[in-house]
CSV table of C-alpha atoms in Angstrom, one decimal:
chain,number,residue,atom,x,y,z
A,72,UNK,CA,21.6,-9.2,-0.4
A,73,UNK,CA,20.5,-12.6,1.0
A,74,UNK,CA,20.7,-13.3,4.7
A,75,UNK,CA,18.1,-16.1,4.3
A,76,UNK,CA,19.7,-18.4,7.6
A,77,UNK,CA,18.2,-21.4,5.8
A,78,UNK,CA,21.5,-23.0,5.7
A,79,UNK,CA,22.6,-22.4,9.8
A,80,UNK,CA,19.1,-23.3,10.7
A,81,UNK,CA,19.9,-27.1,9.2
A,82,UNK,CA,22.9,-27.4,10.5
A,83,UNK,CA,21.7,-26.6,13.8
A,84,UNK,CA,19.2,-29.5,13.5
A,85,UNK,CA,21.6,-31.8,11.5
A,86,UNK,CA,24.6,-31.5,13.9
A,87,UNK,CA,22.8,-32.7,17.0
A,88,UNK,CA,24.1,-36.1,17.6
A,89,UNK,CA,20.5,-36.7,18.3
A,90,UNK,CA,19.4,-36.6,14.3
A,91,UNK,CA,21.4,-39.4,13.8
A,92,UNK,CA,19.6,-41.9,16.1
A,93,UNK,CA,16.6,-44.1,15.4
A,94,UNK,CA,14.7,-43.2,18.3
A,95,UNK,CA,14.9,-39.1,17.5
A,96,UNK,CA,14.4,-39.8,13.6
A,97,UNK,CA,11.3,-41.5,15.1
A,98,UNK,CA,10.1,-39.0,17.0
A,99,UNK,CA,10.6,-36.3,14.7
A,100,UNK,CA,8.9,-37.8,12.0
A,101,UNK,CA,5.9,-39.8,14.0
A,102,UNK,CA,5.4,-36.4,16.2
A,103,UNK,CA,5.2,-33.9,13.2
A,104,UNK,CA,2.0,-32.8,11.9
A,105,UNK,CA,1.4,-32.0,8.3
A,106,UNK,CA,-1.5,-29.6,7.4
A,107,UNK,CA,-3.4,-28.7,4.5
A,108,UNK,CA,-5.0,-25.6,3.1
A,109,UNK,CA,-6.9,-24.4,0.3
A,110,UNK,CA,-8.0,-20.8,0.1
A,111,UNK,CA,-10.6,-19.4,-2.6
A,112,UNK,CA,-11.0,-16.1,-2.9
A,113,UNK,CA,-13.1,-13.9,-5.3
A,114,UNK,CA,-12.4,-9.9,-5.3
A,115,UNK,CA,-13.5,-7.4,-7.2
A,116,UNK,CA,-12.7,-3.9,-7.2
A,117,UNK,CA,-14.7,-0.6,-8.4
A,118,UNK,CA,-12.4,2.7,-8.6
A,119,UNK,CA,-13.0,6.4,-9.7
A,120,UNK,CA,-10.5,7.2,-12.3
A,121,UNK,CA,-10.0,3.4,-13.8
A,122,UNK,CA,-12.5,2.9,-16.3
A,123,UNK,CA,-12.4,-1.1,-15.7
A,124,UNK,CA,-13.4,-2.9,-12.8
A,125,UNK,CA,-11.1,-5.6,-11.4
A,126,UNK,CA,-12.3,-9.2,-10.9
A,127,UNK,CA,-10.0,-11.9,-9.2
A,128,UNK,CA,-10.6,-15.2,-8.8
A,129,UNK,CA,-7.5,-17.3,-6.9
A,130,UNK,CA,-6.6,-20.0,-4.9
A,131,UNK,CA,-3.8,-20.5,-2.5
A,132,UNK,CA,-2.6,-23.5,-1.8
A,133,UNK,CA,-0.6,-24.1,1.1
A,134,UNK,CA,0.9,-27.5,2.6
A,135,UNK,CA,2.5,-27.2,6.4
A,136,UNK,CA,5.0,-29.3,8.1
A,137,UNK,CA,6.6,-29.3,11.8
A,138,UNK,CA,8.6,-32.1,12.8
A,139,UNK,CA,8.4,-33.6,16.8
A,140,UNK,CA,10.4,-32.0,18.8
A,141,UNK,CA,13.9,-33.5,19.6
A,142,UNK,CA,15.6,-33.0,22.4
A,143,UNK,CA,14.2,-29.3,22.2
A,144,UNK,CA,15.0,-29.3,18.4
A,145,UNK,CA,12.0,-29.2,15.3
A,146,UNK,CA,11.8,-28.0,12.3
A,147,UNK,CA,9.3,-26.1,10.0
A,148,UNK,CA,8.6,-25.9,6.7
A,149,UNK,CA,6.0,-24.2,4.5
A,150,UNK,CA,5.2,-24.3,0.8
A,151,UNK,CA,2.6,-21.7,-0.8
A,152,UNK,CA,1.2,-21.8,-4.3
A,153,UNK,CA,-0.8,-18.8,-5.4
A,154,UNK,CA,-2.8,-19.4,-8.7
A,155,UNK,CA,-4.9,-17.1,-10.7
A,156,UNK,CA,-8.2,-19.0,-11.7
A,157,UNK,CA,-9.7,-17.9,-15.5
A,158,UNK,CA,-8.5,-14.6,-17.1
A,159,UNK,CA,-6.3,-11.9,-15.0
A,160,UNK,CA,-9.0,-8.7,-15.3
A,161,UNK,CA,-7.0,-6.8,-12.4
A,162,UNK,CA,-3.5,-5.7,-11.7
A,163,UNK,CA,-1.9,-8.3,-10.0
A,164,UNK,CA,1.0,-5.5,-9.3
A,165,UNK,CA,3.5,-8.5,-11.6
A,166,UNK,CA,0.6,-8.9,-14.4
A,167,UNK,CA,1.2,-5.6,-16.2
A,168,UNK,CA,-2.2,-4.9,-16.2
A,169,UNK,CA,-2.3,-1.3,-15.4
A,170,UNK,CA,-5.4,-0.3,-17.0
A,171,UNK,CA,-7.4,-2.3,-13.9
A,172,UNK,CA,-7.6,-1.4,-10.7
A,173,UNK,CA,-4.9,-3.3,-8.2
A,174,UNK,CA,-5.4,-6.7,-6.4
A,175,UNK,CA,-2.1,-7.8,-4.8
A,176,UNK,CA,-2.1,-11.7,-5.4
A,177,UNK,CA,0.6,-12.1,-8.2
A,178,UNK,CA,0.8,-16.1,-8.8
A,179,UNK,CA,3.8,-17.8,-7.8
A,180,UNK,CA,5.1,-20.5,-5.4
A,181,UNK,CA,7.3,-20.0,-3.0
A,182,UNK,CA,8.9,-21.4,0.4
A,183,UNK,CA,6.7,-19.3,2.7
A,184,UNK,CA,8.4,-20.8,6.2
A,185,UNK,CA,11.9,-22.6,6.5
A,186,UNK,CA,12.8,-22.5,10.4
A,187,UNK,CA,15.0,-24.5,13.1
A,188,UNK,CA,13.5,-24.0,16.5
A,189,UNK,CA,15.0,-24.6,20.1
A,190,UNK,CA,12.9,-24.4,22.8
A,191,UNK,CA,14.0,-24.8,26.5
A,192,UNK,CA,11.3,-24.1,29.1
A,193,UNK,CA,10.3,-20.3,28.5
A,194,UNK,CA,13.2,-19.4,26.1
A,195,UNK,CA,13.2,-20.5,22.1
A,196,UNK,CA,15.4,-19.4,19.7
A,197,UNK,CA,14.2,-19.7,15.8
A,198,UNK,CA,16.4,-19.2,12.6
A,199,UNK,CA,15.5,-19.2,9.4
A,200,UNK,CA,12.3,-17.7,7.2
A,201,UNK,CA,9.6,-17.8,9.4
A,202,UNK,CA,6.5,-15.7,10.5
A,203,UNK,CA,6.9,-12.6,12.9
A,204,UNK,CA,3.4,-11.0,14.1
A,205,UNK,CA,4.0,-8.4,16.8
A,206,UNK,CA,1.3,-7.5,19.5
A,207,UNK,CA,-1.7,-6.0,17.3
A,208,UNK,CA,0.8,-6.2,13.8
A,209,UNK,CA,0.3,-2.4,13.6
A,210,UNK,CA,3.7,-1.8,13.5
A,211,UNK,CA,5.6,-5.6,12.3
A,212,UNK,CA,3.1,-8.5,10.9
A,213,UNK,CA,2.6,-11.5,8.4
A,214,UNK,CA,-0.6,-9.4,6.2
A,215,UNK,CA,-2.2,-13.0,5.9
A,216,UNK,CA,-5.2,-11.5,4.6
A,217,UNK,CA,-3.4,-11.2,0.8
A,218,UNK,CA,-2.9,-14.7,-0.7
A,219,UNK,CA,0.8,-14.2,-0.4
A,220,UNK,CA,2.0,-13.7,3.1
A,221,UNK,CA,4.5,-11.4,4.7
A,222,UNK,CA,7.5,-13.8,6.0
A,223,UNK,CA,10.6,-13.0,7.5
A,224,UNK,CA,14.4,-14.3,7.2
A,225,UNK,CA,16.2,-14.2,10.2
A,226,UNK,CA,17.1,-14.9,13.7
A,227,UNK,CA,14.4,-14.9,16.4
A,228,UNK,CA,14.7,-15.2,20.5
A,229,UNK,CA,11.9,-15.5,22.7
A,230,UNK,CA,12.2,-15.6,26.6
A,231,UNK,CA,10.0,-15.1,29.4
A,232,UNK,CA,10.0,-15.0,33.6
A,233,UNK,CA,7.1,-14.7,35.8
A,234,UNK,CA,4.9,-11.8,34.9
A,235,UNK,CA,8.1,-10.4,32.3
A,236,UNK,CA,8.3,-11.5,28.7
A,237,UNK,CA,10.0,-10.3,25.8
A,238,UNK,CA,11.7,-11.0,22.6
A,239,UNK,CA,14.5,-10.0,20.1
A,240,UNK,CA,14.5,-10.4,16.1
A,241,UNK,CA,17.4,-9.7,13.6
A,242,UNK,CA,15.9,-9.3,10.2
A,243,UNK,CA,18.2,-9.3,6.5
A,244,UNK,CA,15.2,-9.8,4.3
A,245,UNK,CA,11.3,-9.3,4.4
A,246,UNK,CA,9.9,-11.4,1.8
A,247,UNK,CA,6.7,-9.3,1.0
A,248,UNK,CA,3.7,-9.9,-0.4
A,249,UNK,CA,4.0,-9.6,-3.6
A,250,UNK,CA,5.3,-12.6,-4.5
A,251,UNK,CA,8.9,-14.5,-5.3
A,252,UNK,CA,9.0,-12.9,-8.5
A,253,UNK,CA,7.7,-9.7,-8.5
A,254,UNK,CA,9.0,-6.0,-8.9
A,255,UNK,CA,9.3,-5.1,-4.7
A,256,UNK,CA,8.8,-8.9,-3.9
A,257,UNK,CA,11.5,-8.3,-1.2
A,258,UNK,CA,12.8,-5.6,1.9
A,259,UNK,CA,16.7,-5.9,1.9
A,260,UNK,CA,18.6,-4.6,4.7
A,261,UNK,CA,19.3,-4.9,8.9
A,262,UNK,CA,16.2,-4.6,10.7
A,263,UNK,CA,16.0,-4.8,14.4
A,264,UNK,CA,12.7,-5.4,16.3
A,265,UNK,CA,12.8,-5.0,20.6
A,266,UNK,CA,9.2,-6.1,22.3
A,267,UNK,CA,9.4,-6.6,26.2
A,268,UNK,CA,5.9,-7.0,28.1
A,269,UNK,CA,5.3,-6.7,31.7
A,270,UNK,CA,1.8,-8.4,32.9
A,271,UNK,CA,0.7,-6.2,35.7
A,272,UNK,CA,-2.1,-8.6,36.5
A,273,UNK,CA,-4.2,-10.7,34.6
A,274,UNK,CA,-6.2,-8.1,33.2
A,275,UNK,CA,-3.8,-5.1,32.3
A,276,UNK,CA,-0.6,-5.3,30.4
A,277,UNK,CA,2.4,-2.6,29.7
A,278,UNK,CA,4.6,-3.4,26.2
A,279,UNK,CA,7.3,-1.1,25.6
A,280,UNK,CA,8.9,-1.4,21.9
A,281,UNK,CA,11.8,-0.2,19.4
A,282,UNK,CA,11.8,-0.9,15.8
A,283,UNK,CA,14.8,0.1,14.0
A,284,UNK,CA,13.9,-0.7,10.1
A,285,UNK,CA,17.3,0.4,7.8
A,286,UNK,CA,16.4,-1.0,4.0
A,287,UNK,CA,18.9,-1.3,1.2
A,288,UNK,CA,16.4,-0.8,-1.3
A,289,UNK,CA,13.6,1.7,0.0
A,290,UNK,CA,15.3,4.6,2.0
A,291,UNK,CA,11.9,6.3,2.3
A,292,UNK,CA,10.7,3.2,4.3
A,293,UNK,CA,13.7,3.2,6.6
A,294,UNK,CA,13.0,4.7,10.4
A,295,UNK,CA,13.9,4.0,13.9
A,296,UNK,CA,10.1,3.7,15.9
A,297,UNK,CA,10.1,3.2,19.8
A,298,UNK,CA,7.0,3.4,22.2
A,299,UNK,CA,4.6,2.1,24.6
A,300,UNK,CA,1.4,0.3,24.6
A,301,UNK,CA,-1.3,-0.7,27.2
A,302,UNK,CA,-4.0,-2.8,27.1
A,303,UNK,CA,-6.5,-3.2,30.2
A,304,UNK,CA,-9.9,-5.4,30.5
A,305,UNK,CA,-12.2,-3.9,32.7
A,306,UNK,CA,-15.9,-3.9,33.2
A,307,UNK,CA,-17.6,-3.4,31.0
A,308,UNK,CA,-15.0,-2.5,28.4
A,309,UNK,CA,-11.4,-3.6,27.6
A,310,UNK,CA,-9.5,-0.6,26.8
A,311,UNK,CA,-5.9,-0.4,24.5
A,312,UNK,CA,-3.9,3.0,24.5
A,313,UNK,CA,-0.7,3.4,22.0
A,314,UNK,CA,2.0,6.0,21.8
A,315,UNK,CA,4.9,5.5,19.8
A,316,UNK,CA,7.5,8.2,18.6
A,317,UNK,CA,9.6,7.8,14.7
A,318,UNK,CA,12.4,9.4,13.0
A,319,UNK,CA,14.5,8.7,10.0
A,320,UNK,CA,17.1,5.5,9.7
A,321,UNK,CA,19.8,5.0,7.7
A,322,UNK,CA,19.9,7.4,4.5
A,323,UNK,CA,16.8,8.1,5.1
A,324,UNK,CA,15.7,11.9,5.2
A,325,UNK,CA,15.5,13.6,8.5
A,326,UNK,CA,11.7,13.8,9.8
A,327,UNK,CA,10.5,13.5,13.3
A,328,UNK,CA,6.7,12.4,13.7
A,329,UNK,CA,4.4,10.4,16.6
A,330,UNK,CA,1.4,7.4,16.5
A,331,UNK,CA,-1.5,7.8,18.9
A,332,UNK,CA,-4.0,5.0,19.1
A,333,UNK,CA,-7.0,5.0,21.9
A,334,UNK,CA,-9.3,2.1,21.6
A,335,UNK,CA,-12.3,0.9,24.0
A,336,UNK,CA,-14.4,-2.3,23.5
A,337,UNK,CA,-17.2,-4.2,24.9
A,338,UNK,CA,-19.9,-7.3,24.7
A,339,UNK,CA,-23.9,-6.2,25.3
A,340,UNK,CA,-26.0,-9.2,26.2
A,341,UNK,CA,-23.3,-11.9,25.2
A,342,UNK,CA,-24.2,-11.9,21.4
A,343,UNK,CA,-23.4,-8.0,20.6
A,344,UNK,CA,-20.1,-6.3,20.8
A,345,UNK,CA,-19.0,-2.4,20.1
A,346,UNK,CA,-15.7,-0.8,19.5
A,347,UNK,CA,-14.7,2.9,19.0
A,348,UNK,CA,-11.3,4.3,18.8
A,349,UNK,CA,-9.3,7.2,17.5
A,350,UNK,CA,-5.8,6.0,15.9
A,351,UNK,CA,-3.5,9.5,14.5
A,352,UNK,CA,0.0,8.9,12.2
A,353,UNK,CA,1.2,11.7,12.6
A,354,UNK,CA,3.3,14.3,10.4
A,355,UNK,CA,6.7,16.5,10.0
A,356,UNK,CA,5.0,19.2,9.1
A,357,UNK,CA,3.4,17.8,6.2
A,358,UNK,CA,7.1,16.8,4.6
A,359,UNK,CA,6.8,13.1,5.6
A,360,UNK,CA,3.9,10.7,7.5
A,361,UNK,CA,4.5,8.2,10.1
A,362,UNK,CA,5.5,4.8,8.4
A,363,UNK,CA,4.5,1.6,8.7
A,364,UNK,CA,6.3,-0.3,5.8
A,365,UNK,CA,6.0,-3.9,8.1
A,366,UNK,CA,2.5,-3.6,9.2
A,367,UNK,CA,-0.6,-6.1,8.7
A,368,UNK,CA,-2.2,-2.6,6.9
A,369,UNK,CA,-5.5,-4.6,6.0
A,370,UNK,CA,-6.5,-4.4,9.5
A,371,UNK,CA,-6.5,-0.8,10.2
A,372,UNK,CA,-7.7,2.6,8.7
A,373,UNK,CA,-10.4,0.5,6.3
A,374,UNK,CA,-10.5,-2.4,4.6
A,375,UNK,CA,-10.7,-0.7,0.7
A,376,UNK,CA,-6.7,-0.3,2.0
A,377,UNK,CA,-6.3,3.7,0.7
A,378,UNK,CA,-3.8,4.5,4.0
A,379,UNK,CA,-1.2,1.6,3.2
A,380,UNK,CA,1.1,4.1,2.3
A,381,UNK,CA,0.7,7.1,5.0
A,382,UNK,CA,0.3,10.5,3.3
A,383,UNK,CA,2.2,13.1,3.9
A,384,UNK,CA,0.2,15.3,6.0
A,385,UNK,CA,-0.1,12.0,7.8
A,386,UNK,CA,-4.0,10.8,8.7
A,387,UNK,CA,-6.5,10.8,11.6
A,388,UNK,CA,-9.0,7.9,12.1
A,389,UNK,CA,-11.8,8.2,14.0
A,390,UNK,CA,-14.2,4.9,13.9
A,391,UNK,CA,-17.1,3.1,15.9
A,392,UNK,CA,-18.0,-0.1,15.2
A,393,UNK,CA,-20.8,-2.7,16.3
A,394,UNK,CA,-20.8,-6.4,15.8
A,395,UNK,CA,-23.1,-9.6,16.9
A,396,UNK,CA,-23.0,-13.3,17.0
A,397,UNK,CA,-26.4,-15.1,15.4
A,398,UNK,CA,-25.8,-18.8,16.1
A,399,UNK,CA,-22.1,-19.4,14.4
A,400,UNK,CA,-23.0,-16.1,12.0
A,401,UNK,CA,-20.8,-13.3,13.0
A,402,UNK,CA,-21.7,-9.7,11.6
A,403,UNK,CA,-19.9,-6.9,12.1
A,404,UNK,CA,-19.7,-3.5,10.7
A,405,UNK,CA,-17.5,-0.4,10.9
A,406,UNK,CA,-17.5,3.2,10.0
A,407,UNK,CA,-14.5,5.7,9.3
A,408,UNK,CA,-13.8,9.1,9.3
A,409,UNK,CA,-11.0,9.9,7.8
A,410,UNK,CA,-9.0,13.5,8.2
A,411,UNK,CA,-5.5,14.8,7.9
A,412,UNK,CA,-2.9,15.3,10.9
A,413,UNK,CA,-1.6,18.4,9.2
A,414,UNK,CA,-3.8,20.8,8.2
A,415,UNK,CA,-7.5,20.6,7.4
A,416,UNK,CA,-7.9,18.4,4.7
A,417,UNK,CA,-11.1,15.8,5.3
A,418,UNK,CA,-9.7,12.8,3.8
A,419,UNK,CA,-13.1,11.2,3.2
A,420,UNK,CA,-15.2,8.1,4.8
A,421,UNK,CA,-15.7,4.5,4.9
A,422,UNK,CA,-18.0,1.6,5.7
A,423,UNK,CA,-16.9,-1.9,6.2
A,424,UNK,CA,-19.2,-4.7,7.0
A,425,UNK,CA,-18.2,-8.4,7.2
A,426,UNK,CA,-20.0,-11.4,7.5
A,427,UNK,CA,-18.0,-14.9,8.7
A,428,UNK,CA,-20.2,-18.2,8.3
A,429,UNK,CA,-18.0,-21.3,9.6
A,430,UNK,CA,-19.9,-24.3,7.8
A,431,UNK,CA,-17.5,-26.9,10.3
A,432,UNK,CA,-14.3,-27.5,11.5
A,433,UNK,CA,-12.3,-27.7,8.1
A,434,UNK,CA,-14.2,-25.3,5.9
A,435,UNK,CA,-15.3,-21.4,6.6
A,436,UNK,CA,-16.8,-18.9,4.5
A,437,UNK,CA,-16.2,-15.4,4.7
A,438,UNK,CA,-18.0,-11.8,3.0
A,439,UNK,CA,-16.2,-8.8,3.0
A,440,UNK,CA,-17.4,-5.2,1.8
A,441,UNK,CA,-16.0,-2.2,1.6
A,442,UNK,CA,-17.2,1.4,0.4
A,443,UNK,CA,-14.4,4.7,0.5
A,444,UNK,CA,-16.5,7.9,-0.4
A,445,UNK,CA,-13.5,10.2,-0.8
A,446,UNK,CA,-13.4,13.8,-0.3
A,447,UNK,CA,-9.6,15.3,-0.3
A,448,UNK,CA,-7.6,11.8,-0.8
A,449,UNK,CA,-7.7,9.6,-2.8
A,450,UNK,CA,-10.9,8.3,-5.5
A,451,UNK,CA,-14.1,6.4,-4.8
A,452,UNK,CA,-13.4,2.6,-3.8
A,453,UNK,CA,-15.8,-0.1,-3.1
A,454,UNK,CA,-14.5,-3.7,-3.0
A,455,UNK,CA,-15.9,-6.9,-2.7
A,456,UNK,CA,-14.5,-10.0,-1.3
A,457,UNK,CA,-16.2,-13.6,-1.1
A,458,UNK,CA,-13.6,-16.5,0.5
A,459,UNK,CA,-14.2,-20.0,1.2
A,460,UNK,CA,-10.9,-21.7,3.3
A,461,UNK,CA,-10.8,-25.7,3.7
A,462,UNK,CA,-8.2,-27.0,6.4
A,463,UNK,CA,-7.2,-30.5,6.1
């Protein structure tokens, strides 16, 4: 089932009697702003268990495009083309080849955004495909990192008052990021997402949140997720403290679980920063983990990306990290400890060191590493990335 809202979110646009008039077509069209962006990126992968080693080389291309605003009316629209560069040695998860380890970037283009927006001082309401990244994305995000994005079809409202903001999202369709064509290119189903935040000064901030996620077309997935999240800068460390509380949705099985996340982070001497946190997904008693089937997973629990899926005795991360700023070179580098929630099974460990070089404005470079020494879960992973990004 298709609830793309493509259609509504044109006719919203076209029916104002605005669109008809010279003045309007000329400031949507004079105040848009067209973008362009090319995205190289060579991985490879190195796996316990699969004799070959993956290599990827591709490109995604994107081209952007939001109108002016009229009379508190614009439009978006975004076109992405992912192509594979020289021969496909990995599993592009569409590619059928199975005997290589996995790199999710199956080719394809596809409409990646097609919105109408209405803003109106602190309130905007947005229909159509568009992108939805929620507080840290642990729980609802875009996963930019993978050539094909995470985008959303639906209906989106936005408000805020004062120190109070919040918003609303109805969801038919997550269009994931394996690609237009591919075997689970898409989430079907009624998906409701709640975020209200309450500022309690500039420095400290409570969010309270409820996920209900009900998919056509992966039960397992399904679950109803509410919580509470706080984030306070102090001196010398900002701190971020998470508890959220699932159960099943839908035809989903029954299972009752918990998320706990406690993070603190600081800056030494301007140029060097630290970070150490302990994040838990819990488990039912080892019969089902906490889920996360929207999250931006590439930016928690390691980069090698072996907790995507959560297991079932759930997983506990404990990780310190240190990072520092030589001229525009930014280093940083992380270590994991991975263990179960249930039981006593020690998952295994991970390093992940990254090195960011932005040459100017319009073109950065980026070096990406990442080594999984596994012990109960899992096989031996290291992966390499190397990405250059030009934005015109």
């Amino acid at each position: 089932m298709k609830k793309v809202y493509l259609s509504l979110a044109i006719a919203a646009a076209a029916s104002s009697p605005y669109a008809l008039a010279d003045s309007a077509l000329e400031t949507f069209m004079k105040e848009s702003k067209t973008n362009i962006d090319f995205r190289y990126r060579f991985e490879s992968v190195e796996q316990d268990g699969i004799d070959k080693d993956a290599v990827a080389n591709t490109l995604r291309s994107r081209l952007s495009f939001v109108s002016g605003n009229v009379s508190g009316f614009s439009l978006g629209l975004e076109f992405d083309d992912v192509h594979h560069l020289g021969d496909d040695n990995f599993n592009s998860t569409s590619n059928g080849n199975s005997t290589y380890p996995v790199v999710a970037d199956p080719d394809g283009t596809d409409i990646n955004q097609f919105y109408a927006k209405y803003v109106s001082g602190s309130f905007a309401a947005t229909g159509g495909r568009q992108r939805i990244n929620l507080d840290d994305q642990r729980f609802v995000g875009g996963v930019a990192w993978r050539q094909n994005e995470q985008t959303y079809d639906g209906a989106r409202l936005q408000f805020g008052s004062g120190s109070l903001s919040g918003e609303y999202s109805y969801v038919s369709q997550v269009n994931r990021i394996f690609g237009p064509e591919g075997a689970n290119a898409t989430l079907d189903g009624d998906v409701h997402l709640l975020n209200a935040a309450w500022s309690l000064s500039d420095a400290q901030k409570v969010v309270g949140f409820y996920y209900d996620m009900d998919f056509e077309n992966a039960a397992a997935a399904s679950n109803q997720t509410y919580g509470l999240r706080y984030e306070g800068k102090f001196k010398p460390a900002s701190v971020i403290a998470s508890y959220a509380a699932q159960s099943e949705a839908g035809d989903g099985a029954e299972y009752s679980t918990d998320y706990y996340l406690l993070e603190a982070k600081g800056v030494l001497a301007e140029k060097f920063n630290w970070t150490v946190g302990y994040e838990v997904l819990g488990s039912d008693d080892g019969a089902k983990g906490f889920q996360t089937p929207l999250a931006t997973g590439h930016k928690f629990q390691g980069f090698a990306d072996k907790f995507l899926g959560t297991p079932a005795n759930g997983v506990e991360d404990a990780y310190i990290g240190a990072g520092a700023n030589v001229g525009p070179l930014k280093l940083a580098l992380t270590y994991h400890d991975f263990k179960a929630a249930e039981g006593s099974a020690n998952y295994g460990t991970e390093w992940d060191a990254v090195i960011a070089y932005p040459i100017n404005k319009q073109v950065t470079t980026l070096l990406k590493f990442a080594d999984y020494q596994a012990k109960d879960y899992a096989s031996d992973t290291q992966k390499i990335w190397l990405q250059v990004q030009i934005s015109l």
